[in-house]
Coordinates of C-alpha atoms in Angstrom, one line a residue:
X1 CA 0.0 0.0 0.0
X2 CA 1.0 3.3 -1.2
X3 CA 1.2 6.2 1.1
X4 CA 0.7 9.8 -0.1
X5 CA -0.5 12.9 1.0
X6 CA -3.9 14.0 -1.7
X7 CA -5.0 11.1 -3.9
X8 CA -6.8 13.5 -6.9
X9 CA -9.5 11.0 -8.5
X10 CA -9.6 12.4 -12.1
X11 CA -6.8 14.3 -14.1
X12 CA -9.6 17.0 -16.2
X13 CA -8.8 20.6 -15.7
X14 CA -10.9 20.4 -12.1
X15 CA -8.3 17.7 -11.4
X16 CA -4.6 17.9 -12.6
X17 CA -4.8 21.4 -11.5
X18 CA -5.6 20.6 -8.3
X19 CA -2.8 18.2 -8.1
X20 CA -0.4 20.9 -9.3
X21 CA -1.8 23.5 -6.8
X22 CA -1.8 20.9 -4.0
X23 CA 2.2 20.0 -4.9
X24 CA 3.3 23.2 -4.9
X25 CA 1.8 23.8 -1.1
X26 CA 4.1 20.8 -0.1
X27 CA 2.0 17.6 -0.5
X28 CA 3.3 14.5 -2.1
X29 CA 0.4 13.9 -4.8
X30 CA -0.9 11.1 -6.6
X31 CA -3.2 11.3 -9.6
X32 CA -5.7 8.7 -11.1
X33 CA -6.8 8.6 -14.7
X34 CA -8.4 5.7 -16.3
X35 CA -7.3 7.2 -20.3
X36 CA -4.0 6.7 -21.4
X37 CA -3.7 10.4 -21.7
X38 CA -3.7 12.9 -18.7
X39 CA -6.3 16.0 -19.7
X40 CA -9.8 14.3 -18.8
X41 CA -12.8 14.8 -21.3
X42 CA -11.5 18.6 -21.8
X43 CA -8.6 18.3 -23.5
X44 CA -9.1 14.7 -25.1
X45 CA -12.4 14.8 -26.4
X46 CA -14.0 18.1 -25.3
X47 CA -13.1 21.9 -25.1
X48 CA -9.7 21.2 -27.0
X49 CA -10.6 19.8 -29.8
X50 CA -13.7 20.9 -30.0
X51 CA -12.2 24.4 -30.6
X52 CA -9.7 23.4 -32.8
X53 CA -11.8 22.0 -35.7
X54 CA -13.8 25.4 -35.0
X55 CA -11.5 27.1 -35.6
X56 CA -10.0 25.4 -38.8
X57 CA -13.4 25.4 -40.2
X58 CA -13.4 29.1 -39.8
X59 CA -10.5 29.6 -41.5
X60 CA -12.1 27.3 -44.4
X61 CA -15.0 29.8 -44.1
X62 CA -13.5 32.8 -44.4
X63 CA -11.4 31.8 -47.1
X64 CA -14.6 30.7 -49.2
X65 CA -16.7 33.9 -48.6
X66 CA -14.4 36.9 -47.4
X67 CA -10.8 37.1 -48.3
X68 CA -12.5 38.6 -51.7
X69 CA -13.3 41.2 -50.0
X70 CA -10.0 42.3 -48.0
X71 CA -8.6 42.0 -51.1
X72 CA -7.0 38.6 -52.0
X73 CA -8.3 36.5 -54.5
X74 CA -8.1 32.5 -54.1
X75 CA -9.0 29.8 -56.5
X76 CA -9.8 26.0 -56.4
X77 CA -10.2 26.1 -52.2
X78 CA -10.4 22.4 -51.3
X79 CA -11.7 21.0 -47.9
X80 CA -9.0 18.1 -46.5
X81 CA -11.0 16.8 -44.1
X82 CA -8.4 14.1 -43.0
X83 CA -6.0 16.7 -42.1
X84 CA -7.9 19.2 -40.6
X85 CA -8.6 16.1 -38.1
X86 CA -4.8 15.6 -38.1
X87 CA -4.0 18.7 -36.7
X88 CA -7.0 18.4 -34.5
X89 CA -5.1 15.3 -32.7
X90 CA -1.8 16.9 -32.5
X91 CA -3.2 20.1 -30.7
X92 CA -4.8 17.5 -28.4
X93 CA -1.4 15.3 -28.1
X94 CA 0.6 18.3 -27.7
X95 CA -1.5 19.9 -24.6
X96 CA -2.1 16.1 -23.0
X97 CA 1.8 16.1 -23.3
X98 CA 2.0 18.9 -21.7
X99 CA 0.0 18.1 -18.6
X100 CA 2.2 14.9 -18.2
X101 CA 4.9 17.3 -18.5
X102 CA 3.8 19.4 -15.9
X103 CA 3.5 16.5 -13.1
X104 CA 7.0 15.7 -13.6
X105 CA 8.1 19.2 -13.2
X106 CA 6.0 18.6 -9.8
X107 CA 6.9 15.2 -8.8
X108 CA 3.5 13.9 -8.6
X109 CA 2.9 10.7 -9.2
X110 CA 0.1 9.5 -12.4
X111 CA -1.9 6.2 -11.4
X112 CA -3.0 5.0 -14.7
X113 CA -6.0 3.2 -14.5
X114 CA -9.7 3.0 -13.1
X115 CA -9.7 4.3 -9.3
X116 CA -12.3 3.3 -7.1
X117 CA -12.7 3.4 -3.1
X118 CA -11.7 0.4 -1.2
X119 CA -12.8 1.7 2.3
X120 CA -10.7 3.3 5.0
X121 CA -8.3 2.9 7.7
X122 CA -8.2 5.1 10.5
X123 CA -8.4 8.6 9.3
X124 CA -7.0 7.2 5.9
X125 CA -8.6 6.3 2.6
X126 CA -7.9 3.6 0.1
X127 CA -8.5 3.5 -3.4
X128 CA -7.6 0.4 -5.6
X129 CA -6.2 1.1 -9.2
X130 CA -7.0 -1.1 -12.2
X131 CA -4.7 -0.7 -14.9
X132 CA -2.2 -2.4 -16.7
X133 CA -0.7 -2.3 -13.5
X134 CA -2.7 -2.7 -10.3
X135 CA -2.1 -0.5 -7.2
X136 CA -3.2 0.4 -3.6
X137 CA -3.1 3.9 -1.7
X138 CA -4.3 5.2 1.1
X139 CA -4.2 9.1 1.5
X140 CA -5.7 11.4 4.7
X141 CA -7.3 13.1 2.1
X142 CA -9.0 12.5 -1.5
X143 CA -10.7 14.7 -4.2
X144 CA -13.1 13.3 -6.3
X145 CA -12.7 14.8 -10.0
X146 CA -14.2 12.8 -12.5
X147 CA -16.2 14.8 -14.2
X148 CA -19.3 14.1 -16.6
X149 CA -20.0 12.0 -19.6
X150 CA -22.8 12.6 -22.7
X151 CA -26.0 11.6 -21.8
X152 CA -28.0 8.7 -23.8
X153 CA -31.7 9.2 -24.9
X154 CA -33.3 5.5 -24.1
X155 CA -35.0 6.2 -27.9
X156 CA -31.6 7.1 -29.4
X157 CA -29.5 5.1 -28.8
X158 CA -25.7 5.5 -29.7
X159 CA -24.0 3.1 -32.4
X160 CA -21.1 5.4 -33.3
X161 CA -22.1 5.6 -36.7
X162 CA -25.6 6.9 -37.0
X163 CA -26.3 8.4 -33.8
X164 CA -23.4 9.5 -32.3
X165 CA -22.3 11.7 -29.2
X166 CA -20.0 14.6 -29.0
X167 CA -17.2 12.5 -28.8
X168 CA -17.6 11.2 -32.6
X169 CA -18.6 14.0 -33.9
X170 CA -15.1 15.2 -33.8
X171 CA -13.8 12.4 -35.9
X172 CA -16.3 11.8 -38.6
X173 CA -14.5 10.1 -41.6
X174 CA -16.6 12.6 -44.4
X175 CA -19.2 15.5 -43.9
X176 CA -22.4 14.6 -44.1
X177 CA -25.1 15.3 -46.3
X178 CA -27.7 16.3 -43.7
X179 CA -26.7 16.5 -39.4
X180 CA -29.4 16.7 -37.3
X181 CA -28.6 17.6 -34.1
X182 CA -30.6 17.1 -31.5
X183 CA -30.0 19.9 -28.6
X184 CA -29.7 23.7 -29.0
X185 CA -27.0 24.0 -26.1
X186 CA -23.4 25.0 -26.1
X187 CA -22.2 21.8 -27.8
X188 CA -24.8 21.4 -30.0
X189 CA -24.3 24.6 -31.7
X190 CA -20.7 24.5 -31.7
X191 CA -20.6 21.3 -33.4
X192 CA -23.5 22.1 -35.3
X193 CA -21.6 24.9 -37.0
X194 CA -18.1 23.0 -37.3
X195 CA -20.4 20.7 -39.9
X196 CA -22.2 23.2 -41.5
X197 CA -19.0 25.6 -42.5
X198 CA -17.6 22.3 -44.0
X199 CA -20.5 21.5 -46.2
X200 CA -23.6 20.0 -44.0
X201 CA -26.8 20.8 -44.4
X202 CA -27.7 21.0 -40.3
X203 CA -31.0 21.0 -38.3
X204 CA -30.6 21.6 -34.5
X205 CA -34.2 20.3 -33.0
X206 CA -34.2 22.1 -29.4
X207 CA -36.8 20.6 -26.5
X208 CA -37.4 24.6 -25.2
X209 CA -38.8 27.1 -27.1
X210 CA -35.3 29.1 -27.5
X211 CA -32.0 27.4 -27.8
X212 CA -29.4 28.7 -25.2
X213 CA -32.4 29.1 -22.7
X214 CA -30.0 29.8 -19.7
X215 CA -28.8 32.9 -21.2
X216 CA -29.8 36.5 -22.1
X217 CA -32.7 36.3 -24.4
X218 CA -31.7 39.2 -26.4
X219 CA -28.2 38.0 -26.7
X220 CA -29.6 34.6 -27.8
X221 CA -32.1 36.2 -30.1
X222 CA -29.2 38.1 -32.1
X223 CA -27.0 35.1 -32.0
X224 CA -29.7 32.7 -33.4
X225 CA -30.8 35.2 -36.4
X226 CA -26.8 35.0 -37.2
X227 CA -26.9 31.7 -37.3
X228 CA -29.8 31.5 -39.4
X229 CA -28.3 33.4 -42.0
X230 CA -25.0 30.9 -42.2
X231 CA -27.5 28.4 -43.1
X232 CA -28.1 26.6 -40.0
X233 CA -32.3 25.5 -39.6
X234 CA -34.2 25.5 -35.9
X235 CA -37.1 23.6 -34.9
X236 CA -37.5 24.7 -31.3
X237 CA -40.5 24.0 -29.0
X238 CA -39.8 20.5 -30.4
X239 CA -39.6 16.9 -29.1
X240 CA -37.5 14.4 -30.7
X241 CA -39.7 11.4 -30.5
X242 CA -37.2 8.4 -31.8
X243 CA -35.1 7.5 -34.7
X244 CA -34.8 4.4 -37.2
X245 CA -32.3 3.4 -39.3
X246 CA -33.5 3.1 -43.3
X247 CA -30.7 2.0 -45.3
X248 CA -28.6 4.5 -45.0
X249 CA -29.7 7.2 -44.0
X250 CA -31.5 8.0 -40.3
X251 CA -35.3 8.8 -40.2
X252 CA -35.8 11.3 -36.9
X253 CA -39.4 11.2 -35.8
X254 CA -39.9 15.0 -34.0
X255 CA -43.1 16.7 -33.0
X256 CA -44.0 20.1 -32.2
X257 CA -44.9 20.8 -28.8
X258 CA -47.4 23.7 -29.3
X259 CA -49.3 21.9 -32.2
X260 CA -48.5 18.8 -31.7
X261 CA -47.8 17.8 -35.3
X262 CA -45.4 14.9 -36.1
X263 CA -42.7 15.2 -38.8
X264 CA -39.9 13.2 -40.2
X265 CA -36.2 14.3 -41.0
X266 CA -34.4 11.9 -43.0
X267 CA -30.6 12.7 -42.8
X268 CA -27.0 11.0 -42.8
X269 CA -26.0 11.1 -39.3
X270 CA -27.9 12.4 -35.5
X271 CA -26.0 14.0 -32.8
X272 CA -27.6 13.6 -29.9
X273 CA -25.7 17.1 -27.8
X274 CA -29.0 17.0 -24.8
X275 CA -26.6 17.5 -22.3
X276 CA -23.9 15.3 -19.6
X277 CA -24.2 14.0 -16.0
X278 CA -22.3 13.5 -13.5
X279 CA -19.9 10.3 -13.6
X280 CA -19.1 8.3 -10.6
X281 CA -19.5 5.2 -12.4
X282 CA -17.4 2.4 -10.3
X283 CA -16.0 5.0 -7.3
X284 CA -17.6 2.8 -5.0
X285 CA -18.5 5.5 -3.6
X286 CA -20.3 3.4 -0.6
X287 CA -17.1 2.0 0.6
X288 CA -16.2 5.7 2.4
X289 CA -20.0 5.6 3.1
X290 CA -21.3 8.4 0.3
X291 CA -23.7 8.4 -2.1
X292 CA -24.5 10.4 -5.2
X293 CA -27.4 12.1 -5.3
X294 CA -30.4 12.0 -7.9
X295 CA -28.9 13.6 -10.5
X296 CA -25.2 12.3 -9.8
X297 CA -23.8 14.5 -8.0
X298 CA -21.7 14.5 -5.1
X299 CA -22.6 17.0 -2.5
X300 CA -20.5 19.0 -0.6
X301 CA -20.2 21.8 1.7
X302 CA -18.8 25.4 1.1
X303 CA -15.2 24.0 1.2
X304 CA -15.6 21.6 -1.2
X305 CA -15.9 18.5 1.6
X306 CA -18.1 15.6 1.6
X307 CA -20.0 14.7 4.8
X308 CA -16.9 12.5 4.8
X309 CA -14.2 13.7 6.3
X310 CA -11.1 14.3 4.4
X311 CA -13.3 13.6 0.8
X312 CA -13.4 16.4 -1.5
X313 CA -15.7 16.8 -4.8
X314 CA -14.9 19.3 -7.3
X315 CA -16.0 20.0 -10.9
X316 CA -19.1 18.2 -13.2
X317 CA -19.8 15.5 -9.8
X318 CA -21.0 18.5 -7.5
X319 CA -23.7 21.4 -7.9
X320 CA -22.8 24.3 -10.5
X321 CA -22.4 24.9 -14.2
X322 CA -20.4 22.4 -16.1
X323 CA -17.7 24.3 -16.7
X324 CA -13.8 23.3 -17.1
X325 CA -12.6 26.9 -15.7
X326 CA -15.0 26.9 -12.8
X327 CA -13.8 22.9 -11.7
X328 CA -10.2 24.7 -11.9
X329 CA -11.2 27.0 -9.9
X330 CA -12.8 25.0 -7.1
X331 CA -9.7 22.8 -7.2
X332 CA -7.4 25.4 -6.4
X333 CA -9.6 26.7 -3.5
X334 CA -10.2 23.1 -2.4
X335 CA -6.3 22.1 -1.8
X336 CA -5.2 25.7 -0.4
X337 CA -8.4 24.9 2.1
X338 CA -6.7 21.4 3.1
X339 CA -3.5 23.3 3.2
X340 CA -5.3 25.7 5.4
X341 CA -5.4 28.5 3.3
X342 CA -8.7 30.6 3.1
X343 CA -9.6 29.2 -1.1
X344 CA -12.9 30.7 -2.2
X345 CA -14.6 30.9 -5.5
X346 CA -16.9 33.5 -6.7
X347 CA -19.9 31.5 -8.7
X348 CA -21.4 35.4 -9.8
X349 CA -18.5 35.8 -11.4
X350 CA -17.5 32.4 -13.6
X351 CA -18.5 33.5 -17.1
X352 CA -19.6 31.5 -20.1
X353 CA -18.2 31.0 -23.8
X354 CA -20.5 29.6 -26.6
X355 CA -17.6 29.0 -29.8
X356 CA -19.4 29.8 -32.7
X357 CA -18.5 32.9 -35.0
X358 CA -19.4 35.3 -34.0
X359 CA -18.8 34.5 -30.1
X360 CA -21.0 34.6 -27.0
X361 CA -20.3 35.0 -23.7
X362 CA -21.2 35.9 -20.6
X363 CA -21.1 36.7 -16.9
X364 CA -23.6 37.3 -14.0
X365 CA -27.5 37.8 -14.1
X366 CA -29.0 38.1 -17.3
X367 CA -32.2 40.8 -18.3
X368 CA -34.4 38.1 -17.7
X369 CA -33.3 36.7 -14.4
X370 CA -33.8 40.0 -13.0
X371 CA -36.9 40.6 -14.1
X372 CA -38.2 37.3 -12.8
X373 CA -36.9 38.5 -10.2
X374 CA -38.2 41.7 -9.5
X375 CA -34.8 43.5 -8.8
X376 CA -34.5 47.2 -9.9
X377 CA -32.0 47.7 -12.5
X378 CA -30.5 49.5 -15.5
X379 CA -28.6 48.4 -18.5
X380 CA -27.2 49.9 -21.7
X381 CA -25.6 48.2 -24.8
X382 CA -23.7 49.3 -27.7
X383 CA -23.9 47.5 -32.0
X384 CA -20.5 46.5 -32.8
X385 CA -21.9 48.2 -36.6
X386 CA -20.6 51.7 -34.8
X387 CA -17.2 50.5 -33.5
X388 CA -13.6 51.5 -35.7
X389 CA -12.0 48.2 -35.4
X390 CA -15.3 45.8 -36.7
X391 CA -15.6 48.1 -39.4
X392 CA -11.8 47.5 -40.5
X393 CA -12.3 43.5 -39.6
X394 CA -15.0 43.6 -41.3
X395 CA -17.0 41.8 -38.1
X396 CA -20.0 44.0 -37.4
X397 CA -22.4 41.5 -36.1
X398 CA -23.2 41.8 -32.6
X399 CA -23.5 43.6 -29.6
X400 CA -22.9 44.5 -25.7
X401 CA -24.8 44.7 -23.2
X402 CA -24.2 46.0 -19.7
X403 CA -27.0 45.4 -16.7
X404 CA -26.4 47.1 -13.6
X405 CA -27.9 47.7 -10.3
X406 CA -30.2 50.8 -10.3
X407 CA -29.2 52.7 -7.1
X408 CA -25.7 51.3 -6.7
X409 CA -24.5 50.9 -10.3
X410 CA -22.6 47.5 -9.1
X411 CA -22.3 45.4 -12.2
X412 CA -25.0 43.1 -12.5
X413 CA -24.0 41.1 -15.8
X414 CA -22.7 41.6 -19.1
X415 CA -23.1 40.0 -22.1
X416 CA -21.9 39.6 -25.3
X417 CA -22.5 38.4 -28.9
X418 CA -19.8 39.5 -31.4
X419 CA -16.3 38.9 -32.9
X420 CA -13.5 37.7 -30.0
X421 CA -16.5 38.0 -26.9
X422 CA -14.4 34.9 -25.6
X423 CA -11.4 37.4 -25.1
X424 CA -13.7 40.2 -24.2
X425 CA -15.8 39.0 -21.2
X426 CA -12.7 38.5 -19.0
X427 CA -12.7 42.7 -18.7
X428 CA -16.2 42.4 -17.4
X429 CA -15.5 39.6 -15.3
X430 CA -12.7 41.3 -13.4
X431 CA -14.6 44.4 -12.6
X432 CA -17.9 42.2 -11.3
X433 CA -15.4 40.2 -8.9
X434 CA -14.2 43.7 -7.4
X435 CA -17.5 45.0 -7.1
X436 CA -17.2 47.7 -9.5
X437 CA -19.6 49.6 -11.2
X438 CA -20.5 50.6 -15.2
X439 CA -19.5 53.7 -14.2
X440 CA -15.8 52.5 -13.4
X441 CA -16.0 51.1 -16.9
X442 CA -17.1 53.9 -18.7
X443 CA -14.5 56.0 -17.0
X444 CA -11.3 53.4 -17.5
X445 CA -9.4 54.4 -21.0
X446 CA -10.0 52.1 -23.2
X447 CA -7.2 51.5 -26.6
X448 CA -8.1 52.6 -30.1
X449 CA -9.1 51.2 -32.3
X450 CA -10.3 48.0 -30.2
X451 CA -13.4 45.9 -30.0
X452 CA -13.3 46.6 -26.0
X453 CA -14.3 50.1 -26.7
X454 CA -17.5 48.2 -27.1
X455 CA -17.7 47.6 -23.6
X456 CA -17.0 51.5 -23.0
X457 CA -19.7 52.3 -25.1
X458 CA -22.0 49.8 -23.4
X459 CA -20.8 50.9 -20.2
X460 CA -21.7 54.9 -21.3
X461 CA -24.8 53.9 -22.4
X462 CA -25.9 52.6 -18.7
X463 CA -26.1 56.3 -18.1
X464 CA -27.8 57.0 -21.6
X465 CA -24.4 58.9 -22.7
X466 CA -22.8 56.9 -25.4
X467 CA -20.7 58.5 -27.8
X468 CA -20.7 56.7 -30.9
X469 CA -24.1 56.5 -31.9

């Protein structure tokens, strides 16, 4: 039996940066991970590559229907499908590398295989490996970071082929004819428009009456109208009823929830993108005496700590959004905890990313949370049609909008829907986790020309004085 300090259960963002964090405060650190590649579902089969084929199908997008007009005329473009998915898988070896890399550096220890409780001793807890090579440690402390896995419809059933998860959809062998998608969520969409810049023909059938029903409706509302216009189609307010198989193509059987009417969509291949769940799939979690809850999830107190002493949760297993930056986050805070240190996370202030082009993102309440609500408070947006720099890009779409309280001005929420609002949101995030106000915003200079004079503007326009329009 192997004697450590922190067994981390998981090696996803949530998880191997926890182990760093906890190895730099002095622990000796072992990490589990059932792949063959540190990184979790983020960086093998998620956020990583995920982003990369976005982003090479953008640049196959832009070549096809703007260079023209910068300027710079091309002839004969070509998709290569099989090395787009190439680089796809070295992005992903070289980051997965890199985390591997990184626990040298720190000395801690990767336990390759499938962890799972095996009770306790004393104050101590022992988890069994099953790998290649089997091994048992026992550690004061544990974290639980495993993460989440794509859910399974009981009517659509995944063969890999056909009806397939996110996880396939980043490897398809050609571009399909027709892609339904069933889901009008983060993933859904992203993937949804990898396909259709590459030549798909793509129908995203959403259960709610407005896809990305978490966020701002007005952002959404933009967003979905450009999407429209790049070609992808929309059934919301609609329930995907089952699916058959007829020769080769997929029949999807989907009915309208207002008027009940039934309709078939014959296509080439389904993704079903209706969410993920927690996964604590063989933990054994009733060897330390815990239990997940309905939904899967792990619960825990405010310092991460199950009702068992000395096990932590962190990440997709316990309440929150499913995020990989917010698991980072409550991984640090976890381990400084056990180290004694005062770790804290902010939940009003973890934003949100949809990848599609143009971006969306997001932090804090949104217009129609506070209206439900019935909280008092003020908000002002700015097009990015009126800002220098989208003009020269040539990236207009979009806009931002600022909410803020109406007596104190504290920042409420921002939102936005335009070119780089990945890159953008972090300015709003930083003033929302000092408490600052539109006003501090509005009055901080802001570089020209720059898409963040957008948030300036937005910022102005809390007090109805923009400047640019």
């Amino acid at each position: 039996m192997e004697q450590f300090d922190l067994i981390v259960i998981g090696s996803g963002p949530g998880g191997y940066v926890a182990a760093i964090r906890a190895a730099q405060l002095g622990m000796k650190v072992v990490c589990v991970e059932k792949r063959n590649a540190l990184g979790g579902t983020c960086l093998n089969v998620g956020c990583i590559p995920s982003k990369a084929l976005l982003d090479s199908s953008e640049h196959y997008t832009i070549a096809q229907n703007k260079f023209q007009k910068h300027g710079i005329d091309i002839s004969g473009i070509k998709l290569n499908l099989s090395q787009m998915i190439t680089r796809k898988n070295d992005v992903v070896k070289q980051l997965t590398q890199g985390v591997a890399g990184l626990f040298k550096k720190n000395k801690i220890d990767w336990a390759q295989g499938l962890g799972k409780f095996a009770g306790t001793e004393g104050d101590q807890k022992i988890v069994e490996v099953d790998g290649e090579k089997k091994r048992t440690l026992k550690a004061p402390k544990v974290l639980i970071a495993t993460g989440s896995e794509v859910i399974e419809l009981p009517f659509l059933k995944f063969d890999g082929k056909k009806i397939i998860s996110s996880t396939e959809a980043l490897n398809l062998p050609e571009v399909p004819g027709h892609l339904v998608v069933i889901g009008g969520g983060v993933i859904g969409l992203e993937l949804g428009s990898v396909w259709k810049r590459l030549g798909s023909k793509v129908t995203v059938v959403e259960f709610a009456d407005r896809i990305l029903n978490i966020m701002d409706s007005q952002i959404v509302a933009e967003a979905q109208k450009s999407l429209v216009k790049q070609g992808l189609e929309f059934k919301t307010n609609t329930q995907c009823t089952g699916a058959k198989l007829n020769g080769n193509k997929v029949q999807v059987e989907v009915m309208d929830r207002g008027t009940q009417a039934k309709e078939t969509i014959e296509c080439d291949v389904v993704l079903v993108a209706t969410g993920r769940r927690p996964y604590t799939d063989g933990l054994a979690l009733e060897k330390v005496g815990l239990k997940a809850d309905e939904k899967g999830r792990i619960d825990i107190n405010d310092h991460f700590e199950t009702k068992v002493k000395g096990v932590y949760a962190i990440g997709d297993v316990v309440r929150g959004a499913m995020l990989a930056h917010k698991a980072e986050e409550e991984g640090i805070a976890a381990v400084e905890i056990m180290a004694g240190q005062a770790g804290h996370v902010n939940y009003n202030s973890i934003p949100w990313v949809v990848y599609t082009w143009p971006e969306i993102a997001g932090v804090g309440a949104s217009e129609d949370e506070l209206k439900q609500k019935g909280a008092a408070y003020k908000s002002g947006s700015f097009p990015f049609m009126a800002n220098g720099r989208a003009i020269a890009m040539g990236e207009t779409e979009g806009l931002v909008k600022i909410i803020a309280d109406a007596k104190t001005d504290r920042v409420l929420g921002v939102h936005i829907f335009g070119p780089r609002a990945s890159d953008m949101i972090i300015e709003a995030v930083t003033v929302m986790e000092y408490g600052g106000s539109s006003e501090d915003i509005a009055r901080t200079c802001h570089p020209h020309p720059t898409l963040s004079e957008v948030v300036k503007e937005a910022a102005l326009a809390v007090a109805n004085r923009r400047i640019h329009l």
